[in-house]
Amino acid sequence: MTDDDRNTGMTTTSGGAEIDRLATILDDAATNGAAIEQLSELDGAPIADAYAVQQAVVQRRLGRGERLTGLKMGLTSAAKMTQMGVDAPIWGRLTDAMSITGDGTVPLTGRIHPRMEPEVAFRIGRDAVPGDAFADVVDAVAPALELIDSRYAGFRFTLPDVIADNTSAAGYAIGRWRPVPAGITGLGVTLEVDGAPVQTGTTAAILGDPRRAFDEAVRLAADSGLRLRAGWVLLAGAATAAEPVHAGTRVRAVVDTLGAVSVAVEAHS
Ligand code: 0L1
Ligand code: MG
């Protein structure tokens, strides 16, 4: 854990004990692969409280020896924002335990109702602060797959619920890094299962331009006292809806110009 992260978001109205209690409920759900009901305690809670719970959830992972590897943006498409009644994206934290090697296998043990979505990933070349330009900080781009697995029954949650649940983060796979091409907006994106397209979209679905995800990530993380670090990954957001993941299948994300990344889903959990 960095000093930045240790200091995130704990100036809340709910108090540290309540934040810790909710974080334990969410962490237990993820650890046991058992869905929970929505957290009524977070109904109408300030967003800062939800991020404080998220920080405490991830702190439990770090306490078990995991390491922060980056950030992810969520609710980056107009469709998802409308669905959740928000006009700005949300963000979560990635750890090394969530990393799935490209062409690797996604374990299903302990998952609740996993889904995958095709994304664009950025590699952070140097520590970033608000106001930094994308081109000065991001040194590579890659196609990516995100595994999301809400800890809430039925994938039903309020905005504070999903923020507290680390924005459903469960795993990610990154394809081959390459220099950022001049145009990365409007690239076609396909999500395939066993070679058949199941979702199609374009990178324009990611905040209109995926590079905006970098600006938003730097700004929103700074609100919680956190900085993007050199070497970290930033998942910019989904270009299509997520698809439920089924045992024994191969899932592949293809992004025009950037290439593809695929994973095998464990045959049986
Ligand atoms: O990565 C995402 O966009 C997911 C954000 C959380 C909402 C969801 O689980 O669908
Ligand atoms: Mg995502």
Coordinates of C-alpha atoms and ligand atoms in Angstrom, one line a residue:
M1 CA 0.0 0.0 0.0
T2 CA 1.3 3.5 -0.8
D3 CA 1.1 6.4 1.5
D4 CA -1.4 7.9 -0.9
D5 CA -3.7 4.9 -0.6
R6 CA -3.4 4.7 3.2
N7 CA -4.9 8.2 3.3
T8 CA -7.8 7.8 1.0
G9 CA -11.3 8.8 1.7
M10 CA -11.7 8.2 5.4
T11 CA -13.1 11.6 6.3
T12 CA -16.6 10.3 6.1
T13 CA -19.8 10.9 7.9
S14 CA -20.3 7.3 8.8
G15 CA -17.3 6.7 10.9
G16 CA -14.4 4.2 10.6
A17 CA -16.1 1.4 12.5
E18 CA -19.1 1.3 10.1
I19 CA -16.8 1.5 7.1
D20 CA -14.8 -1.4 8.4
R21 CA -17.9 -3.4 9.0
L22 CA -19.3 -2.9 5.5
A23 CA -15.8 -3.6 4.0
T24 CA -15.7 -6.9 5.9
I25 CA -19.1 -7.9 4.5
L26 CA -18.0 -7.2 1.0
D27 CA -14.6 -8.8 1.4
D28 CA -16.2 -12.0 2.9
A29 CA -18.6 -12.2 0.0
A30 CA -15.7 -12.0 -2.5
T31 CA -13.6 -14.5 -0.6
N32 CA -16.4 -17.0 -0.1
G33 CA -18.0 -16.5 -3.6
A34 CA -21.3 -15.9 -1.9
A35 CA -23.6 -13.1 -3.0
I36 CA -25.0 -10.6 -0.5
E37 CA -28.0 -8.3 -0.5
Q38 CA -27.5 -4.6 -1.2
L39 CA -26.1 -2.6 1.7
S40 CA -29.0 -0.6 2.9
E41 CA -26.6 1.3 5.2
L42 CA -25.2 2.9 2.0
D43 CA -28.7 4.2 0.8
G44 CA -28.2 7.9 0.2
A45 CA -24.7 7.8 1.6
P46 CA -22.2 10.4 0.3
I47 CA -20.0 9.0 -2.5
A48 CA -17.0 9.7 -0.4
D49 CA -18.3 7.1 2.1
A50 CA -18.7 4.5 -0.7
Y51 CA -15.1 5.1 -1.8
A52 CA -13.9 4.8 1.8
V53 CA -15.5 1.4 2.0
Q54 CA -13.9 0.5 -1.3
Q55 CA -10.5 1.6 0.1
A56 CA -11.1 -0.6 3.2
V57 CA -12.1 -3.6 1.0
V58 CA -9.0 -3.3 -1.0
Q59 CA -6.9 -2.8 2.1
R60 CA -8.0 -6.2 3.2
R61 CA -6.5 -7.6 0.0
L62 CA -3.3 -5.7 0.5
G63 CA -3.2 -7.1 4.0
R64 CA -3.2 -10.6 2.5
G65 CA -0.1 -9.7 0.4
E66 CA -1.7 -8.4 -2.8
R67 CA -0.2 -5.4 -4.5
L68 CA -1.9 -2.5 -6.3
T69 CA -1.3 -2.7 -10.1
G70 CA -3.6 0.0 -11.3
L71 CA -7.0 1.5 -11.6
K72 CA -10.1 0.8 -13.6
M73 CA -12.8 3.1 -14.8
G74 CA -16.4 1.9 -14.7
L75 CA -19.8 3.2 -16.1
T76 CA -17.9 4.8 -18.9
S77 CA -20.6 4.3 -21.6
A78 CA -23.6 6.6 -22.0
A79 CA -25.8 3.5 -21.7
K80 CA -24.4 2.4 -18.3
M81 CA -24.5 6.0 -17.0
T82 CA -28.1 6.4 -17.9
Q83 CA -28.9 3.0 -16.4
M84 CA -27.4 4.1 -13.1
G85 CA -28.6 7.7 -13.3
V86 CA -25.2 9.3 -13.2
D87 CA -23.3 11.6 -15.5
A88 CA -19.7 10.7 -14.5
P89 CA -17.8 7.5 -14.4
I90 CA -16.7 5.7 -11.3
W91 CA -13.3 4.0 -10.6
G92 CA -11.9 1.0 -8.8
R93 CA -8.6 -0.5 -7.8
L94 CA -6.7 -3.4 -9.5
T95 CA -4.4 -5.8 -7.7
D96 CA -1.8 -8.3 -8.9
A97 CA -4.1 -11.1 -7.8
M98 CA -6.7 -9.9 -10.4
S99 CA -4.3 -10.2 -13.2
I100 CA -4.9 -13.0 -15.7
T101 CA -2.2 -13.7 -18.2
G102 CA -3.1 -13.1 -21.8
D103 CA -3.9 -16.6 -23.3
G104 CA -4.2 -17.7 -19.7
T105 CA -7.0 -19.4 -17.8
V106 CA -9.7 -17.7 -15.8
P107 CA -10.4 -19.7 -12.7
L108 CA -14.1 -19.9 -11.8
T109 CA -13.7 -21.2 -8.3
G110 CA -15.1 -18.6 -5.9
R111 CA -16.9 -16.6 -8.6
I112 CA -20.5 -15.6 -8.1
H113 CA -21.8 -14.6 -11.5
P114 CA -18.8 -13.6 -13.6
R115 CA -19.1 -11.5 -16.8
M116 CA -16.4 -10.3 -19.2
E117 CA -16.3 -7.1 -21.2
P118 CA -13.8 -5.8 -23.9
E119 CA -11.8 -2.8 -22.9
V120 CA -8.8 -0.7 -23.8
A121 CA -5.9 -0.6 -21.4
F122 CA -3.3 2.1 -20.9
R123 CA 0.2 1.7 -19.4
I124 CA 1.2 4.6 -17.1
G125 CA 4.7 5.7 -17.9
R126 CA 5.3 8.0 -15.0
D127 CA 3.5 9.2 -11.9
A128 CA 0.5 11.4 -12.9
V129 CA -1.1 14.4 -11.3
P130 CA -4.3 16.3 -12.3
G131 CA -3.5 18.4 -15.4
D132 CA -1.0 16.0 -16.8
A133 CA -1.5 15.4 -20.5
F134 CA -2.4 11.9 -21.7
A135 CA 0.4 11.9 -24.2
D136 CA 3.0 12.8 -21.6
V137 CA 2.1 10.0 -19.2
V138 CA 0.6 7.1 -21.1
D139 CA 3.3 5.2 -22.9
A140 CA 1.5 2.2 -24.4
V141 CA -2.0 0.9 -25.2
A142 CA -3.4 -2.7 -25.4
P143 CA -6.6 -4.5 -25.9
A144 CA -8.0 -5.9 -22.7
L145 CA -10.6 -8.0 -21.1
E146 CA -12.2 -7.2 -17.8
L147 CA -13.8 -9.8 -15.6
I148 CA -16.5 -8.3 -13.4
D149 CA -18.3 -10.2 -10.7
S150 CA -20.6 -8.1 -8.5
R151 CA -20.8 -9.3 -5.0
Y152 CA -24.5 -8.3 -4.9
A153 CA -27.2 -10.8 -5.7
G154 CA -28.6 -10.5 -9.2
F155 CA -25.9 -7.9 -10.1
R156 CA -28.4 -5.3 -8.6
F157 CA -26.9 -2.4 -6.7
T158 CA -27.1 1.3 -6.1
L159 CA -24.3 3.7 -7.1
P160 CA -22.8 3.7 -3.5
D161 CA -23.1 -0.1 -3.4
V162 CA -21.1 -0.7 -6.6
I163 CA -18.4 1.9 -5.7
A164 CA -18.0 0.2 -2.3
D165 CA -17.7 -3.2 -4.1
N166 CA -14.7 -1.9 -6.0
T167 CA -16.8 -1.4 -9.1
S168 CA -17.3 -5.2 -9.4
A169 CA -13.6 -5.7 -10.2
A170 CA -12.6 -9.3 -10.3
G171 CA -9.9 -9.8 -13.0
Y172 CA -8.3 -8.4 -16.1
A173 CA -6.2 -9.7 -19.0
I174 CA -4.0 -7.4 -21.1
G175 CA -2.9 -8.1 -24.7
R176 CA 0.3 -7.0 -26.3
W177 CA 1.3 -3.4 -25.4
R178 CA 2.0 -1.1 -28.4
P179 CA 2.7 2.6 -28.8
V180 CA -0.5 4.7 -28.8
P181 CA -1.6 5.2 -32.4
A182 CA -2.7 8.7 -33.5
G183 CA -6.4 7.7 -33.5
I184 CA -7.9 5.5 -30.8
T185 CA -11.5 6.8 -31.0
G186 CA -14.0 4.9 -33.2
L187 CA -12.0 1.7 -33.4
G188 CA -14.2 -1.3 -33.8
V189 CA -14.4 -3.7 -30.8
T190 CA -15.7 -7.2 -30.8
L191 CA -16.2 -9.6 -28.0
E192 CA -16.1 -13.2 -29.1
V193 CA -17.0 -16.5 -27.4
D194 CA -15.5 -19.6 -29.0
G195 CA -14.8 -17.6 -32.1
A196 CA -18.4 -16.2 -32.5
P197 CA -19.0 -12.5 -32.1
V198 CA -21.4 -11.9 -29.1
Q199 CA -21.0 -8.1 -28.7
T200 CA -19.8 -5.4 -31.0
G201 CA -19.1 -1.7 -30.4
T202 CA -16.4 1.0 -30.8
T203 CA -13.9 2.7 -28.6
A204 CA -16.0 5.8 -28.9
A205 CA -18.4 4.2 -26.4
I206 CA -15.7 4.8 -23.8
L207 CA -16.4 8.4 -22.7
G208 CA -16.6 9.5 -26.4
D209 CA -12.8 9.0 -26.5
P210 CA -10.9 6.5 -24.4
R211 CA -8.2 9.0 -23.7
R212 CA -10.8 10.9 -21.5
A213 CA -10.7 7.9 -19.2
F214 CA -7.1 8.9 -18.3
D215 CA -8.2 12.5 -17.4
E216 CA -11.1 11.2 -15.3
A217 CA -9.0 8.6 -13.6
V218 CA -6.4 11.1 -12.5
R219 CA -9.0 13.6 -11.4
L220 CA -11.2 11.1 -9.5
A221 CA -8.3 9.3 -7.9
A222 CA -6.9 12.6 -6.7
D223 CA -10.2 13.3 -4.9
S224 CA -9.3 10.3 -2.8
G225 CA -5.7 11.3 -2.4
L226 CA -4.4 8.7 -4.8
R227 CA -2.1 9.1 -7.8
L228 CA -1.6 6.9 -10.8
R229 CA 1.8 5.4 -10.5
A230 CA 4.5 4.6 -13.1
G231 CA 4.1 1.0 -14.3
W232 CA 0.4 0.8 -13.4
V233 CA -2.4 -0.3 -15.7
L234 CA -5.5 1.8 -16.4
L235 CA -8.5 0.0 -17.7
A236 CA -10.3 2.7 -19.6
G237 CA -13.8 1.2 -19.6
A238 CA -16.0 -1.2 -21.6
A239 CA -16.7 -0.7 -25.2
T240 CA -19.8 -3.0 -25.2
A241 CA -22.1 -4.6 -22.6
A242 CA -20.6 -7.4 -20.5
E243 CA -21.3 -11.1 -21.3
P244 CA -21.8 -13.9 -18.7
V245 CA -18.9 -16.2 -18.6
H246 CA -19.4 -19.9 -19.1
A247 CA -17.1 -22.8 -18.1
G248 CA -14.9 -24.3 -20.8
T249 CA -15.3 -21.4 -23.3
R250 CA -12.7 -19.1 -24.8
V251 CA -13.4 -15.4 -24.6
R252 CA -11.6 -13.0 -26.9
A253 CA -11.6 -9.2 -27.2
V254 CA -10.6 -7.8 -30.6
V255 CA -9.9 -4.1 -31.0
D256 CA -9.2 -2.8 -34.5
T257 CA -5.6 -1.6 -34.9
L258 CA -4.7 -2.7 -31.4
G259 CA -5.0 -6.4 -31.7
A260 CA -6.6 -9.1 -29.6
V261 CA -6.4 -10.7 -26.2
S262 CA -8.1 -14.0 -25.2
V263 CA -8.5 -16.2 -22.2
A264 CA -9.8 -19.7 -21.6
V265 CA -12.5 -20.0 -18.9
E266 CA -11.8 -22.9 -16.5
A267 CA -13.6 -26.0 -17.6
H268 CA -15.3 -26.6 -14.3
S269 CA -15.3 -24.9 -10.9
Ligands
0L1_1 O1 -16.3 -2.0 -15.3 C1 -17.5 -1.6 -15.3 O2 -17.9 -0.7 -16.1 C2 -18.4 -2.1 -14.2 C3 -18.8 -1.0 -13.3 C4 -19.8 -1.6 -12.3 C5 -21.1 -1.8 -12.9 C6 -21.2 -3.3 -13.3 O3 -20.8 -4.2 -12.5 O4 -21.8 -3.5 -14.3
MG2 MG -15.1 -2.5 -17.0

